[in-house]
Tab-separated table of C-alpha atoms in Angstrom:
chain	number	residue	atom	x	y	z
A	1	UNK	CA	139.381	135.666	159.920
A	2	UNK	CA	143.291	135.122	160.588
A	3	UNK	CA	142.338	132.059	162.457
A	4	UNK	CA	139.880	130.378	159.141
A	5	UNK	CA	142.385	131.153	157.017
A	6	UNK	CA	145.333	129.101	158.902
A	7	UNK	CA	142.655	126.288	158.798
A	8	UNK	CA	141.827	126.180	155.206
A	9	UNK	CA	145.678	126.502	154.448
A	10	UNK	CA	146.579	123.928	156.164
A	11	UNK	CA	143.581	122.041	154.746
A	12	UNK	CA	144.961	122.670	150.976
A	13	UNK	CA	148.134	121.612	152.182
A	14	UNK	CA	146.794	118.240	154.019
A	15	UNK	CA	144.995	117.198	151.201
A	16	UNK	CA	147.936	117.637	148.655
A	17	UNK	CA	150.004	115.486	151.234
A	18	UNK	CA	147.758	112.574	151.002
A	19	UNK	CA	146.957	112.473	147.522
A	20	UNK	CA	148.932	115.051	145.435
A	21	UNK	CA	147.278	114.236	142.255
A	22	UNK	CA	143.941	115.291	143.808
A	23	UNK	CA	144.907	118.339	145.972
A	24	UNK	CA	144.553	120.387	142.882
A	25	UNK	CA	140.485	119.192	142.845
A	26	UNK	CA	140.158	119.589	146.802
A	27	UNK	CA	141.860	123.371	147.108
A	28	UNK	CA	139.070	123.845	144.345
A	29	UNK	CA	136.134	122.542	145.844
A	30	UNK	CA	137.181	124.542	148.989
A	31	UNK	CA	137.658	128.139	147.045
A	32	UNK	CA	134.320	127.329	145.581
A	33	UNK	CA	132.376	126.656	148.566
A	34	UNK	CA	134.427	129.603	150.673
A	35	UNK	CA	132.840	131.691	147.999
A	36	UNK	CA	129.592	131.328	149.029
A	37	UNK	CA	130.362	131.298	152.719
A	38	UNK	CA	131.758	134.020	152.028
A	39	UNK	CA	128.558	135.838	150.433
A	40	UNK	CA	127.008	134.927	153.529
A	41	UNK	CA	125.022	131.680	152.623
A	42	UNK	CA	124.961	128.994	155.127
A	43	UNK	CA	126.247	125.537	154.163
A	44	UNK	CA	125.697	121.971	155.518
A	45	UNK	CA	127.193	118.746	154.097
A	46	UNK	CA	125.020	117.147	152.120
A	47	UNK	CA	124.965	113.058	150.022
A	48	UNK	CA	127.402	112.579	147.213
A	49	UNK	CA	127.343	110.224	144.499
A	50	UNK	CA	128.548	106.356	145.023
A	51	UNK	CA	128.362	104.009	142.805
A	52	UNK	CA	125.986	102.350	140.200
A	53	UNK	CA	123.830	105.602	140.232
A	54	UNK	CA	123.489	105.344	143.824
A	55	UNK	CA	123.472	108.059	147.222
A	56	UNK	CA	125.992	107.365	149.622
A	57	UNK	CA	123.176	107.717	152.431
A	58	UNK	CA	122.831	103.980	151.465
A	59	UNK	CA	118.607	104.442	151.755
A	60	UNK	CA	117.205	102.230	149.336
A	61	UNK	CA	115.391	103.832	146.407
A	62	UNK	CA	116.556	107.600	147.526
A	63	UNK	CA	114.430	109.580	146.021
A	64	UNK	CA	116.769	112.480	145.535
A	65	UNK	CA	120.809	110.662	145.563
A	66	UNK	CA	123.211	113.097	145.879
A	67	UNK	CA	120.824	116.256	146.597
A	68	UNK	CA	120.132	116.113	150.401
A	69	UNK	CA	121.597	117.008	153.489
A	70	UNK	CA	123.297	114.114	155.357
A	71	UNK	CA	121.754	114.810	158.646
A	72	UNK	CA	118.130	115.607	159.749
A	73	UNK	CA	119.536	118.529	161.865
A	74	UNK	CA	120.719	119.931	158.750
A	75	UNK	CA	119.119	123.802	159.615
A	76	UNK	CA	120.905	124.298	162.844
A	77	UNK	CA	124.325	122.905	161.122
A	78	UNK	CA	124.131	125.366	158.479
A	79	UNK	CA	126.667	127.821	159.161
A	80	UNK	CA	128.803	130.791	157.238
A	81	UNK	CA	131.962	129.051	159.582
A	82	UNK	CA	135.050	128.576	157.188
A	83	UNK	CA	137.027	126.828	159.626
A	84	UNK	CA	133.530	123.953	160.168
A	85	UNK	CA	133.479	123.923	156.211
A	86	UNK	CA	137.318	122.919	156.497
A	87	UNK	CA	136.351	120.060	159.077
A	88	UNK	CA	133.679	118.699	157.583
A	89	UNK	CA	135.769	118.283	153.741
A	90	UNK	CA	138.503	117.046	156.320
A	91	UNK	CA	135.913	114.114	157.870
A	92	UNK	CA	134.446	113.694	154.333
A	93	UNK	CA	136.638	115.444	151.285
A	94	UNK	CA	133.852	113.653	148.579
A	95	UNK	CA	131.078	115.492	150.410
A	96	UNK	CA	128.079	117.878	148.616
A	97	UNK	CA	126.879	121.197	150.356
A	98	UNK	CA	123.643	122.354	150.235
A	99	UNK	CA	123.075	125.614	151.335
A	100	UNK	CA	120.011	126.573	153.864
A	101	UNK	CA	117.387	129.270	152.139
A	102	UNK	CA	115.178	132.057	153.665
A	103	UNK	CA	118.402	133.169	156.027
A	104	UNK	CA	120.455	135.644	153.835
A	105	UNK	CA	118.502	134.809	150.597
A	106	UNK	CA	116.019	133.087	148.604
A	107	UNK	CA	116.544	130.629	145.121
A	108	UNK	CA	114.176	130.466	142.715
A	109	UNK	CA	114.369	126.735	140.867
A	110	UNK	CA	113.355	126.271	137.378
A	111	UNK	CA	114.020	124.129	134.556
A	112	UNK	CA	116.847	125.079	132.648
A	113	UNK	CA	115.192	125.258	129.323
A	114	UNK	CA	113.277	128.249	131.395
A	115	UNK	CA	116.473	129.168	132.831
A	116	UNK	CA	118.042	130.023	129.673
A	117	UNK	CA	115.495	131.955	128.251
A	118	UNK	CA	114.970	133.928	131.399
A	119	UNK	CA	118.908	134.837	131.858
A	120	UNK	CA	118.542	136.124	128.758
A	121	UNK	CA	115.976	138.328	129.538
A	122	UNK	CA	117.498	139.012	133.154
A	123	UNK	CA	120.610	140.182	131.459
A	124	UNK	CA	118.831	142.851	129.019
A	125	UNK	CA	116.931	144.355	132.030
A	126	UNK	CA	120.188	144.654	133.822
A	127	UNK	CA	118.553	142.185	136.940
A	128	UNK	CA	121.963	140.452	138.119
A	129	UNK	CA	121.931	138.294	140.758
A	130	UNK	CA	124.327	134.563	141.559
A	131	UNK	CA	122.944	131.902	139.613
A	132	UNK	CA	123.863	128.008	139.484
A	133	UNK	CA	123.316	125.260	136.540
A	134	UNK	CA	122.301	121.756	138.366
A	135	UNK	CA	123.506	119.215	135.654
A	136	UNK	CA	121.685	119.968	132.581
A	137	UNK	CA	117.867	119.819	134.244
A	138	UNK	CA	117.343	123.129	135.882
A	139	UNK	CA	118.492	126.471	137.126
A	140	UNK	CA	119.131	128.192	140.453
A	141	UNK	CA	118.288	131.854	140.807
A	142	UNK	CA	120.004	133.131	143.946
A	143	UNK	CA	117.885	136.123	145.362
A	144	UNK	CA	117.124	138.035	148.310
A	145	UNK	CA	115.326	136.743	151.268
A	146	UNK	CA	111.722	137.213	151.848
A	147	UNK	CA	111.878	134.480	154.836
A	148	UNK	CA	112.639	136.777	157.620
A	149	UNK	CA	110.189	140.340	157.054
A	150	UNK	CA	109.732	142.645	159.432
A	151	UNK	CA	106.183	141.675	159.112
A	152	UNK	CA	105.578	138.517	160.630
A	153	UNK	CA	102.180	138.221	159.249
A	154	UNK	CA	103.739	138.070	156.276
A	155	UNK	CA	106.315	134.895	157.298
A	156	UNK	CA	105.997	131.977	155.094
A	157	UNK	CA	107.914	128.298	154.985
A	158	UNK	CA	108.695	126.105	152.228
A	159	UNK	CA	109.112	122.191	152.561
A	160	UNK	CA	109.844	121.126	149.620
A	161	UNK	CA	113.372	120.167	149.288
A	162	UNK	CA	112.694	119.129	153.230
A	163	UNK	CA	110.763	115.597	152.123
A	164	UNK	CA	112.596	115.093	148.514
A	165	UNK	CA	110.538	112.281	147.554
A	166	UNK	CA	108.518	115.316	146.221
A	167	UNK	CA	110.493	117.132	144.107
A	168	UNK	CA	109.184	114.820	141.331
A	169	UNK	CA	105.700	116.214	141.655
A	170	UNK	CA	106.789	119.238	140.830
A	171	UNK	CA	108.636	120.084	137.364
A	172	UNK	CA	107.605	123.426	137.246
A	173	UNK	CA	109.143	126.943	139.729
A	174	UNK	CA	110.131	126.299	143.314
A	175	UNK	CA	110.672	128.633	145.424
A	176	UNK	CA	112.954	127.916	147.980
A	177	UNK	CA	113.074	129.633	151.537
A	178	UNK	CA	112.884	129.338	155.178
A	179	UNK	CA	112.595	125.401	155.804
A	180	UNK	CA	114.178	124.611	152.482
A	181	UNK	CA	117.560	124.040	150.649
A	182	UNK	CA	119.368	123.739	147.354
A	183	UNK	CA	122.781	122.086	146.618
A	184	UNK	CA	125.674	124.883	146.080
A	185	UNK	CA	128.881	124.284	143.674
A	186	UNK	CA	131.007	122.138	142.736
A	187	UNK	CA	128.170	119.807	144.189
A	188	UNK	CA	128.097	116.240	141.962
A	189	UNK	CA	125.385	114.586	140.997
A	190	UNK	CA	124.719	110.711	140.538
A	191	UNK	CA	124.663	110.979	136.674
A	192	UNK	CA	128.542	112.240	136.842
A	193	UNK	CA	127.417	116.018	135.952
A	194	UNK	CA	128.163	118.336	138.533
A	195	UNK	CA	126.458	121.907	139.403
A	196	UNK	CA	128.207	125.094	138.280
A	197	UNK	CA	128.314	129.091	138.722
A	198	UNK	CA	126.825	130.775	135.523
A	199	UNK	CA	126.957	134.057	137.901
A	200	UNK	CA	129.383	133.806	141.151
A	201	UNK	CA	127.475	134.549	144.385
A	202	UNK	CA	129.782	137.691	145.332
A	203	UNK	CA	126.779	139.005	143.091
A	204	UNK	CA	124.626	141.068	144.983
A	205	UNK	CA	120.971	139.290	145.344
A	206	UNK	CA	118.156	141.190	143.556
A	207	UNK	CA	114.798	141.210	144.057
A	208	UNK	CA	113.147	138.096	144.270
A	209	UNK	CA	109.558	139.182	142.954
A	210	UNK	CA	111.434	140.952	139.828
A	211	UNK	CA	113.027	137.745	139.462
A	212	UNK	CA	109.939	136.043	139.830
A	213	UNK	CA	108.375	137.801	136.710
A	214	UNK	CA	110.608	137.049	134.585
A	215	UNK	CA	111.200	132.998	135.637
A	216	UNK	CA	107.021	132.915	135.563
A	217	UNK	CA	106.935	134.145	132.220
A	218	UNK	CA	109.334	131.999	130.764
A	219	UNK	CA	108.554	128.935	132.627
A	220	UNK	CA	104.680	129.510	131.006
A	221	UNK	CA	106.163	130.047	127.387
A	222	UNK	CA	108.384	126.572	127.834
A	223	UNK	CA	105.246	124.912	128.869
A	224	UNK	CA	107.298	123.936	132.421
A	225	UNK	CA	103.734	124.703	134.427
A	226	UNK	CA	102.350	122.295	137.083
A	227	UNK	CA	99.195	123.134	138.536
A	228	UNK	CA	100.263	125.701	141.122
A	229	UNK	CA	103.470	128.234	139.404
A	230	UNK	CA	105.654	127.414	142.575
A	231	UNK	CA	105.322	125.832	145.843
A	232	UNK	CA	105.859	127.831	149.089
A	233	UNK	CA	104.598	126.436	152.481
């Protein structure tokens, strides 16, 4: 712990040396992304934004710019590490994180006019839980993990976020775990919004079939349905 918090120091302190007017930014994007390290969800680098709406994986036409892991060995980079968090910002300070699901917990993924409505409803029940605003588009509901039960018969996989040329075909709940990802904050996006805490992740993770109620119900009364409620495996 002594030894990640040397590193990340002298991170802050690099970053204000090369570009003072920044290092405010940088020592934030750090704090923010220590936070959920911290909670115990594993991080990768992921694309960031370049110019003229574009991903700065330079693929043409990328289906999902901004909102995918850099490399294709993205699960076994995923780590809880602060001191690799503080050398990948140092190899590339513009970088997004994504953060690997079905580990230490679960995110349900709905549009945010379903989001709203079901934080509402979250909040009267008492259900707490971290959850994340991606632009203005949809919601992340931070959860426990049902990717690892004791119970392997009852092990399941989810590849959506995996092949993102899908994530078009399907508007409605995703549920996100082993196999799968979602970006964590400050994590920008190529229309210049950025995603954001609503709830910090030193919440602790509920339930994710009480969530799961609740973000069914609401996704059916904003008419955000596809054919199947969510996709898992």
């Amino acid at each position: 712990m002594e030894a990640s918090s040397r590193w990340t120091s002298w991170w802050r302190r690099d970053r204000r040396q090369d570009d003072p007017d920044a290092g405010g930014d940088a020592a934030a994007k750090l704090d923010l992304l220590l936070g959920a390290v911290r909670a115990g969800f594993p991080v990768a680098p992921a694309a960031h934004p370049a110019a003229g709406y574009r991903c700065s994986c330079d693929r043409v036409g990328c289906p999902a710019p901004a909102q995918h892991p850099v490399s294709f060995a993205w699960q076994s980079q995923a780590t809880v590490d602060a001191e690799q968090l503080a050398r990948w910002l140092t190899r590339d300070p513009e970088a997004n994180f994504v953060t690997a699901t079905g580990r230490a917990h679960d995110v349900l993924d709905v549009p945010a006019e379903a989001g709203v409505l079901a934080l509402q409803r979250l909040d009267a029940l008492g259900v707490g839980g971290p959850v994340a605003a991606v632009g203005a588009d949809r919601y992340l509901f931070f959860t426990a993990t049902r990717g690892t039960p004791q119970d392997e018969d009852e092990w399941w996989t989810s590849a959506l976020d995996s092949t993102p040329d899908t994530v078009s075909e399907h508007p409605g709940l995703r549920w996100h775990c082993r196999g799968s990802y979602t970006l964590v904050p400050p994590a920008a996006l190529a229309d210049g919004s950025r995603v954001r805490w609503l709830r910090g992740p030193e919440q602790p993770l509920p339930d994710p079939l009480r969530v799961l109620d609740v973000l069914t119900d609401a996704c059916t009364e904003v008419g955000a349905v596809a054919e199947e409620q969510w996709l898992i495996g």
